[in-house]
mmCIF file of C-alpha atoms and ligand atoms in Angstrom:
data_model
loop_
_atom_site.group_PDB
_atom_site.id
_atom_site.type_symbol
_atom_site.label_atom_id
_atom_site.label_comp_id
_atom_site.label_asym_id
_atom_site.label_seq_id
_atom_site.Cartn_x
_atom_site.Cartn_y
_atom_site.Cartn_z
ATOM 1 C CA MET A 617 -127.898 67.057 66.544
ATOM 2 C CA LYS A 618 -127.531 65.062 63.524
ATOM 3 C CA ILE A 619 -129.488 65.622 59.949
ATOM 4 C CA TRP A 620 -129.502 63.787 56.920
ATOM 5 C CA LEU A 621 -128.095 65.458 53.905
ATOM 6 C CA ASP A 622 -126.351 64.392 50.893
ATOM 7 C CA GLY A 623 -126.666 60.548 51.329
ATOM 8 C CA GLY A 624 -125.728 60.504 54.942
ATOM 9 C CA LEU A 625 -125.678 61.849 58.331
ATOM 10 C CA GLN A 626 -124.133 65.332 59.410
ATOM 11 C CA ASP A 627 -123.782 67.372 62.498
ATOM 12 C CA THR A 628 -126.599 70.165 61.912
ATOM 13 C CA GLU A 629 -123.457 72.459 63.271
ATOM 14 C CA SER A 630 -121.264 71.671 60.173
ATOM 15 C CA ALA A 631 -123.573 70.922 57.660
ATOM 16 C CA ARG A 632 -123.326 72.744 54.403
ATOM 17 C CA VAL A 633 -126.187 73.518 51.660
ATOM 18 C CA SER A 634 -125.225 75.938 48.795
ATOM 19 C CA VAL A 635 -126.341 79.321 48.709
ATOM 20 C CA PHE A 636 -127.558 78.988 45.438
ATOM 21 C CA ASP A 637 -130.013 76.380 46.119
ATOM 22 C CA HIS A 638 -133.276 77.244 44.458
ATOM 23 C CA GLY A 639 -135.073 76.253 47.642
ATOM 24 C CA LEU A 640 -133.411 78.888 49.480
ATOM 25 C CA THR A 641 -133.457 81.330 46.171
ATOM 26 C CA VAL A 642 -136.712 81.221 44.612
ATOM 27 C CA GLY A 643 -138.803 78.827 46.825
ATOM 28 C CA ASP A 644 -138.089 75.861 44.408
ATOM 29 C CA GLY A 645 -138.797 73.112 46.719
ATOM 30 C CA VAL A 646 -140.973 70.662 48.248
ATOM 31 C CA PHE A 647 -141.419 69.526 52.142
ATOM 32 C CA GLU A 648 -143.267 67.207 54.683
ATOM 33 C CA THR A 649 -143.518 67.385 58.143
ATOM 34 C CA VAL A 650 -144.099 64.025 59.611
ATOM 35 C CA LYS A 651 -145.161 63.151 63.757
ATOM 36 C CA ALA A 652 -142.362 61.139 65.046
ATOM 37 C CA VAL A 653 -143.840 59.198 68.430
ATOM 38 C CA ASP A 654 -141.659 57.222 70.302
ATOM 39 C CA GLY A 655 -139.021 57.151 67.274
ATOM 40 C CA ARG A 656 -141.287 55.852 64.762
ATOM 41 C CA PRO A 657 -142.825 58.469 61.929
ATOM 42 C CA PHE A 658 -146.668 58.437 61.655
ATOM 43 C CA ALA A 659 -148.241 57.844 58.164
ATOM 44 C CA LEU A 660 -144.847 57.944 56.053
ATOM 45 C CA THR A 661 -146.537 56.046 53.347
ATOM 46 C CA ARG A 662 -148.947 58.963 52.877
ATOM 47 C CA HIS A 663 -146.269 61.960 53.493
ATOM 48 C CA LEU A 664 -144.139 60.044 50.980
ATOM 49 C CA ASP A 665 -146.751 59.902 48.304
ATOM 50 C CA ARG A 666 -147.889 63.529 48.700
ATOM 51 C CA LEU A 667 -144.136 64.716 48.583
ATOM 52 C CA THR A 668 -144.005 63.036 45.419
ATOM 53 C CA ARG A 669 -147.069 64.489 44.065
ATOM 54 C CA SER A 670 -145.670 67.808 45.062
ATOM 55 C CA ALA A 671 -142.114 67.570 43.709
ATOM 56 C CA ARG A 672 -144.115 66.334 40.296
ATOM 57 C CA GLY A 673 -146.426 69.808 40.590
ATOM 58 C CA LEU A 674 -142.765 71.581 40.378
ATOM 59 C CA GLY A 675 -141.203 69.409 37.783
ATOM 60 C CA LEU A 676 -138.809 67.849 40.260
ATOM 61 C CA PRO A 677 -137.437 64.490 39.807
ATOM 62 C CA ASP A 678 -139.591 61.858 41.778
ATOM 63 C CA PRO A 679 -137.905 61.647 45.387
ATOM 64 C CA ASP A 680 -136.337 58.257 46.082
ATOM 65 C CA HIS A 681 -138.731 56.971 48.836
ATOM 66 C CA ASP A 682 -136.470 54.255 49.852
ATOM 67 C CA GLU A 683 -133.541 56.818 50.750
ATOM 68 C CA VAL A 684 -136.275 58.987 52.421
ATOM 69 C CA ARG A 685 -137.452 56.228 54.698
ATOM 70 C CA ARG A 686 -133.760 55.446 55.481
ATOM 71 C CA ALA A 687 -133.152 59.069 56.253
ATOM 72 C CA CYS A 688 -136.066 59.481 58.493
ATOM 73 C CA ALA A 689 -135.120 55.926 60.125
ATOM 74 C CA ALA A 690 -131.207 57.377 60.816
ATOM 75 C CA VAL A 691 -132.309 60.774 61.928
ATOM 76 C CA LEU A 692 -134.760 59.456 64.636
ATOM 77 C CA ASP A 693 -132.144 56.856 65.590
ATOM 78 C CA ALA A 694 -129.468 59.496 66.271
ATOM 79 C CA ASN A 695 -131.919 61.882 67.734
ATOM 80 C CA PRO A 696 -134.105 59.813 70.392
ATOM 81 C CA ALA A 697 -137.321 61.750 71.471
ATOM 82 C CA PRO A 698 -140.941 60.486 72.650
ATOM 83 C CA LEU A 699 -142.766 63.397 70.538
ATOM 84 C CA GLY A 700 -141.061 64.844 67.257
ATOM 85 C CA ARG A 701 -141.462 66.439 64.014
ATOM 86 C CA LEU A 702 -139.149 64.996 60.970
ATOM 87 C CA ARG A 703 -138.794 67.985 58.622
ATOM 88 C CA ILE A 704 -138.410 66.435 55.138
ATOM 89 C CA THR A 705 -137.129 69.115 52.664
ATOM 90 C CA TYR A 706 -136.431 68.337 49.100
ATOM 91 C CA THR A 707 -135.138 70.812 46.657
ATOM 92 C CA GLY A 708 -134.235 71.636 42.750
ATOM 93 C CA GLY A 709 -130.801 71.811 44.297
ATOM 94 C CA HIS A 710 -128.278 74.484 42.096
ATOM 95 C CA GLY A 711 -128.379 73.428 38.682
ATOM 96 C CA PRO A 712 -130.253 75.005 36.002
ATOM 97 C CA LEU A 713 -134.017 75.980 36.811
ATOM 98 C CA GLY A 714 -136.942 74.088 35.168
ATOM 99 C CA SER A 715 -137.580 70.938 33.604
ATOM 100 C CA ASP A 716 -133.869 69.843 32.336
ATOM 101 C CA ARG A 717 -131.906 70.374 35.458
ATOM 102 C CA GLY A 718 -128.582 69.027 34.170
ATOM 103 C CA GLU A 719 -126.486 66.813 35.970
ATOM 104 C CA HIS A 720 -127.268 68.484 39.575
ATOM 105 C CA GLY A 721 -129.537 66.298 41.672
ATOM 106 C CA PRO A 722 -131.952 67.644 44.022
ATOM 107 C CA THR A 723 -131.131 68.505 47.695
ATOM 108 C CA LEU A 724 -132.741 66.106 50.052
ATOM 109 C CA VAL A 725 -132.447 67.190 54.003
ATOM 110 C CA VAL A 726 -134.106 65.219 57.102
ATOM 111 C CA ALA A 727 -133.966 67.075 60.372
ATOM 112 C CA LEU A 728 -135.996 66.661 63.948
ATOM 113 C CA GLY A 729 -137.250 69.355 65.570
ATOM 114 C CA GLU A 730 -138.969 69.309 68.847
ATOM 115 C CA THR A 731 -142.955 69.633 69.127
ATOM 116 C CA THR A 732 -145.379 69.484 72.211
ATOM 117 C CA ARG A 733 -148.966 67.980 72.249
ATOM 118 C CA ARG A 734 -151.178 70.195 71.178
ATOM 119 C CA PRO A 735 -153.749 72.044 73.836
ATOM 120 C CA ASP A 736 -157.361 70.803 73.095
ATOM 121 C CA SER A 737 -158.894 74.207 71.560
ATOM 122 C CA THR A 738 -157.236 77.183 70.561
ATOM 123 C CA ALA A 739 -158.297 80.648 68.738
ATOM 124 C CA VAL A 740 -158.256 81.465 65.015
ATOM 125 C CA ILE A 741 -159.024 84.387 62.924
ATOM 126 C CA THR A 742 -159.863 84.785 59.247
ATOM 127 C CA VAL A 743 -157.220 86.787 57.143
ATOM 128 C CA PRO A 744 -158.596 89.092 53.931
ATOM 129 C CA TRP A 745 -156.104 87.438 51.455
ATOM 130 C CA THR A 746 -157.343 84.723 49.495
ATOM 131 C CA ARG A 747 -155.959 81.005 48.338
ATOM 132 C CA ASN A 748 -156.115 80.819 44.618
ATOM 133 C CA GLU A 749 -157.353 77.713 44.145
ATOM 134 C CA ARG A 750 -156.613 77.592 40.442
ATOM 135 C CA GLY A 751 -153.005 78.584 40.692
ATOM 136 C CA ALA A 752 -149.951 76.716 39.482
ATOM 137 C CA LEU A 753 -149.130 75.853 43.081
ATOM 138 C CA SER A 754 -152.688 75.051 44.563
ATOM 139 C CA GLY A 755 -152.480 72.131 46.498
ATOM 140 C CA LEU A 756 -148.952 71.479 46.426
ATOM 141 C CA LYS A 757 -146.409 71.547 49.681
ATOM 142 C CA THR A 758 -144.259 73.915 48.391
ATOM 143 C CA THR A 759 -141.391 75.784 50.431
ATOM 144 C CA SER A 760 -142.882 78.905 49.196
ATOM 145 C CA TYR A 761 -144.685 79.658 52.276
ATOM 146 C CA ALA A 762 -144.121 83.322 52.920
ATOM 147 C CA GLU A 763 -147.877 83.958 52.606
ATOM 148 C CA ASN A 764 -148.755 81.171 55.634
ATOM 149 C CA VAL A 765 -146.246 83.113 57.514
ATOM 150 C CA VAL A 766 -147.532 86.718 57.331
ATOM 151 C CA ALA A 767 -150.945 85.289 58.098
ATOM 152 C CA LEU A 768 -149.770 83.118 60.846
ATOM 153 C CA ALA A 769 -148.111 86.459 62.158
ATOM 154 C CA ARG A 770 -151.214 88.513 62.108
ATOM 155 C CA ALA A 771 -153.252 85.579 64.215
ATOM 156 C CA ARG A 772 -150.600 85.854 66.531
ATOM 157 C CA GLU A 773 -150.702 89.472 66.982
ATOM 158 C CA GLN A 774 -154.285 89.046 67.787
ATOM 159 C CA GLY A 775 -153.844 86.201 70.361
ATOM 160 C CA ALA A 776 -154.755 83.324 68.134
ATOM 161 C CA SER A 777 -152.554 80.384 66.779
ATOM 162 C CA GLU A 778 -154.144 80.038 63.291
ATOM 163 C CA ALA A 779 -155.247 82.110 60.468
ATOM 164 C CA LEU A 780 -157.931 81.059 57.800
ATOM 165 C CA PHE A 781 -158.224 81.523 54.156
ATOM 166 C CA GLY A 782 -160.972 81.876 51.980
ATOM 167 C CA ASN A 783 -160.644 81.103 48.100
ATOM 168 C CA THR A 784 -161.019 83.303 44.967
ATOM 169 C CA VAL A 785 -164.586 82.686 45.330
ATOM 170 C CA GLY A 786 -165.546 83.322 48.976
ATOM 171 C CA GLN A 787 -165.524 80.315 49.876
ATOM 172 C CA LEU A 788 -163.792 78.388 53.054
ATOM 173 C CA CYS A 789 -160.571 77.171 52.295
ATOM 174 C CA GLU A 790 -157.753 75.868 54.873
ATOM 175 C CA GLY A 791 -155.354 77.425 57.982
ATOM 176 C CA THR A 792 -151.814 78.498 57.321
ATOM 177 C CA GLY A 793 -150.997 75.266 58.464
ATOM 178 C CA SER A 794 -153.713 72.921 58.949
ATOM 179 C CA ASN A 795 -157.303 72.069 57.416
ATOM 180 C CA VAL A 796 -160.602 73.196 58.996
ATOM 181 C CA PHE A 797 -163.844 71.163 59.583
ATOM 182 C CA VAL A 798 -167.479 72.793 60.756
ATOM 183 C CA VAL A 799 -170.299 70.947 62.474
ATOM 184 C CA LEU A 800 -173.676 71.881 60.704
ATOM 185 C CA ASP A 801 -176.930 70.228 62.219
ATOM 186 C CA GLY A 802 -174.797 67.603 63.882
ATOM 187 C CA GLU A 803 -173.003 66.680 60.691
ATOM 188 C CA ILE A 804 -169.632 67.366 60.067
ATOM 189 C CA HIS A 805 -168.149 69.058 56.753
ATOM 190 C CA THR A 806 -164.788 70.071 55.120
ATOM 191 C CA PRO A 807 -164.165 72.272 52.174
ATOM 192 C CA PRO A 808 -163.582 69.669 49.190
ATOM 193 C CA LEU A 809 -159.870 69.977 47.450
ATOM 194 C CA ALA A 810 -161.088 71.832 44.709
ATOM 195 C CA SER A 811 -161.351 74.892 47.422
ATOM 196 C CA GLY A 812 -157.583 74.726 46.890
ATOM 197 C CA CYS A 813 -157.034 73.406 50.210
ATOM 198 C CA LEU A 814 -153.981 71.191 50.876
ATOM 199 C CA ALA A 815 -154.802 67.384 50.616
ATOM 200 C CA GLY A 816 -154.070 67.432 54.383
ATOM 201 C CA ILE A 817 -152.799 63.859 55.706
ATOM 202 C CA THR A 818 -154.970 64.561 59.092
ATOM 203 C CA ARG A 819 -158.027 65.673 57.201
ATOM 204 C CA ALA A 820 -158.261 62.520 54.816
ATOM 205 C CA LEU A 821 -157.741 60.367 58.323
ATOM 206 C CA ALA A 822 -160.111 62.243 60.210
ATOM 207 C CA ALA A 823 -162.783 62.694 57.483
ATOM 208 C CA GLU A 824 -162.747 58.723 56.743
ATOM 209 C CA TRP A 825 -162.884 57.960 60.558
ATOM 210 C CA THR A 826 -165.713 60.184 61.433
ATOM 211 C CA GLY A 827 -167.634 60.257 58.129
ATOM 212 C CA ALA A 828 -167.049 63.918 57.561
ATOM 213 C CA LYS A 829 -168.760 65.333 54.046
ATOM 214 C CA GLU A 830 -166.742 67.516 51.709
ATOM 215 C CA THR A 831 -168.895 70.485 51.169
ATOM 216 C CA ASP A 832 -168.678 73.919 49.612
ATOM 217 C CA LEU A 833 -168.774 76.355 52.375
ATOM 218 C CA PRO A 834 -168.747 79.851 52.314
ATOM 219 C CA LEU A 835 -166.051 81.547 54.447
ATOM 220 C CA ASP A 836 -169.032 83.145 56.375
ATOM 221 C CA VAL A 837 -170.231 80.161 57.735
ATOM 222 C CA LEU A 838 -167.823 80.758 60.354
ATOM 223 C CA GLU A 839 -170.406 83.012 61.936
ATOM 224 C CA ARG A 840 -172.632 80.671 62.229
ATOM 225 C CA VAL A 841 -171.518 77.268 63.402
ATOM 226 C CA ASP A 842 -171.073 76.089 66.744
ATOM 227 C CA GLU A 843 -168.351 73.655 66.345
ATOM 228 C CA ILE A 844 -165.340 74.246 64.230
ATOM 229 C CA PHE A 845 -162.187 72.174 64.446
ATOM 230 C CA LEU A 846 -158.830 72.126 62.598
ATOM 231 C CA THR A 847 -156.736 68.986 61.583
ATOM 232 C CA SER A 848 -153.026 69.025 60.957
ATOM 233 C CA THR A 849 -149.928 66.511 61.932
ATOM 234 C CA LEU A 850 -149.180 68.451 64.830
ATOM 235 C CA ARG A 851 -152.299 69.682 65.882
ATOM 236 C CA ASP A 852 -154.089 66.113 65.244
ATOM 237 C CA VAL A 853 -157.794 67.204 65.692
ATOM 238 C CA GLN A 854 -158.030 70.560 67.759
ATOM 239 C CA ALA A 855 -160.970 72.258 68.628
ATOM 240 C CA VAL A 856 -161.652 76.264 67.962
ATOM 241 C CA HIS A 857 -162.819 78.006 71.044
ATOM 242 C CA ARG A 858 -162.860 81.350 69.331
ATOM 243 C CA VAL A 859 -162.835 82.588 65.910
ATOM 244 C CA ASP A 860 -162.447 86.508 64.967
ATOM 245 C CA GLY A 861 -163.415 87.175 68.416
ATOM 246 C CA ARG A 862 -166.602 85.397 68.614
ATOM 247 C CA GLU A 863 -166.591 82.635 71.353
ATOM 248 C CA LEU A 864 -167.684 79.003 71.399
ATOM 249 C CA PRO A 865 -168.476 78.176 74.375
ATOM 250 C CA GLY A 866 -168.049 74.664 75.318
ATOM 251 C CA ALA A 867 -165.555 73.643 73.175
ATOM 252 C CA PRO A 868 -164.497 71.188 72.135
ATOM 253 C CA GLY A 869 -168.343 70.784 71.464
ATOM 254 C CA PRO A 870 -169.720 67.151 71.919
ATOM 255 C CA VAL A 871 -169.198 66.169 67.509
ATOM 256 C CA THR A 872 -165.400 67.676 67.764
ATOM 257 C CA ALA A 873 -164.709 65.744 71.106
ATOM 258 C CA LYS A 874 -165.919 62.417 69.536
ATOM 259 C CA ALA A 875 -163.938 63.317 66.660
ATOM 260 C CA MET A 876 -160.866 63.906 68.894
ATOM 261 C CA ARG A 877 -161.527 60.692 70.888
ATOM 262 C CA ILE A 878 -161.959 58.472 67.491
ATOM 263 C CA PHE A 879 -158.422 60.378 66.057
ATOM 264 C CA ASP A 880 -156.696 59.364 68.860
ATOM 265 C CA GLU A 881 -157.566 55.891 69.286
ATOM 266 C CA ARG A 882 -157.304 54.936 65.439
ATOM 267 C CA ALA A 883 -153.936 56.887 65.266
ATOM 268 C CA GLY A 884 -152.663 55.247 67.950
ATOM 269 C CA HIS A 885 -153.385 51.579 66.731
ATOM 270 C CA ASP A 886 -151.974 51.989 63.473
ATOM 271 C CA LEU A 887 -148.856 53.918 63.041
ATOM 272 C CA ASP A 888 -148.974 54.169 58.945
ATOM 273 C CA PRO A 889 -152.999 54.065 58.146
HETATM 274 N N1 PLP B 1309 -152.994 72.830 55.148
HETATM 275 C C1 PLP B 1309 -151.730 73.451 55.043
HETATM 276 C C2 PLP B 1309 -151.122 74.656 54.204
HETATM 277 C C3 PLP B 1309 -150.516 73.075 55.576
HETATM 278 O O1 PLP B 1309 -149.319 73.526 55.482
HETATM 279 C C4 PLP B 1309 -150.963 71.637 56.440
HETATM 280 C C5 PLP B 1309 -149.378 71.023 57.097
HETATM 281 O O2 PLP B 1309 -148.546 71.338 57.180
HETATM 282 C C6 PLP B 1309 -152.164 71.206 56.276
HETATM 283 C C7 PLP B 1309 -153.040 71.883 55.769
HETATM 284 C C8 PLP B 1309 -152.404 69.995 57.258
HETATM 285 O O3 PLP B 1309 -152.063 68.835 56.327
HETATM 286 P P1 PLP B 1309 -151.243 67.600 57.078
HETATM 287 O O4 PLP B 1309 -152.448 67.154 58.024
HETATM 288 O O5 PLP B 1309 -150.751 66.652 56.277
HETATM 289 O O6 PLP B 1309 -149.951 68.149 58.314
#
């Protein structure tokens, strides 16, 4: 297995990153997970734009998009797979912390992980912890993901594959690694970015392609709605068949099934929408 590090391809077994790298020590890094189908990345331009927004949010220098594109292409060429996930990690490196990072450059790693096609539906739980929609990291895709790891572990203990957060004012926000949509009176709604959720790339595409509305939703809307679905790079559009133990019979329901169809068709036609 080959990864990209320090400007070129390296063997995974011998690649080395400093033990003082701030991505490792304090979570001073940002990342993207990009789906790769038949060796070609999906929606890479949108991922690169978000990587830059996240990097700026942490005060990191702008990542060099040309280098990241070259790295992705080289890693995909070196590790052929029908379906994979590129992990782009970009950290503050091991220079001084803060805005003046001295002569030490950031660290860029691009690696390819395996993935499988998601099941059509899944179970979710809600967790009592909140997303801070006014926090410094709100909306950034940083490597400080430990809260998501804890919430995901709780979901798995309860036989679910995702945990959903509310925010500090009790509104529905997002999952540990996905955005959430609900169907109300036949219309599709998803929380706005002001809820503190990540600007998911799948969320944006699914909303545009299905006409979903951005709506402030109370967390307890999940107790009432008949259809819920998740979106993410690795799930695409995925129906929810159980939420906190409440069954949603027939999932994917008609509106969700249509959203899944539309997404698969459009995404299949355009690799960089
Ligand atoms: N929300 C969070 C916290 C995430 O980590 C992710 C993806 O990893 C998403 C939402 C979904 O975003 P995308 O559709 O870009 O994968």
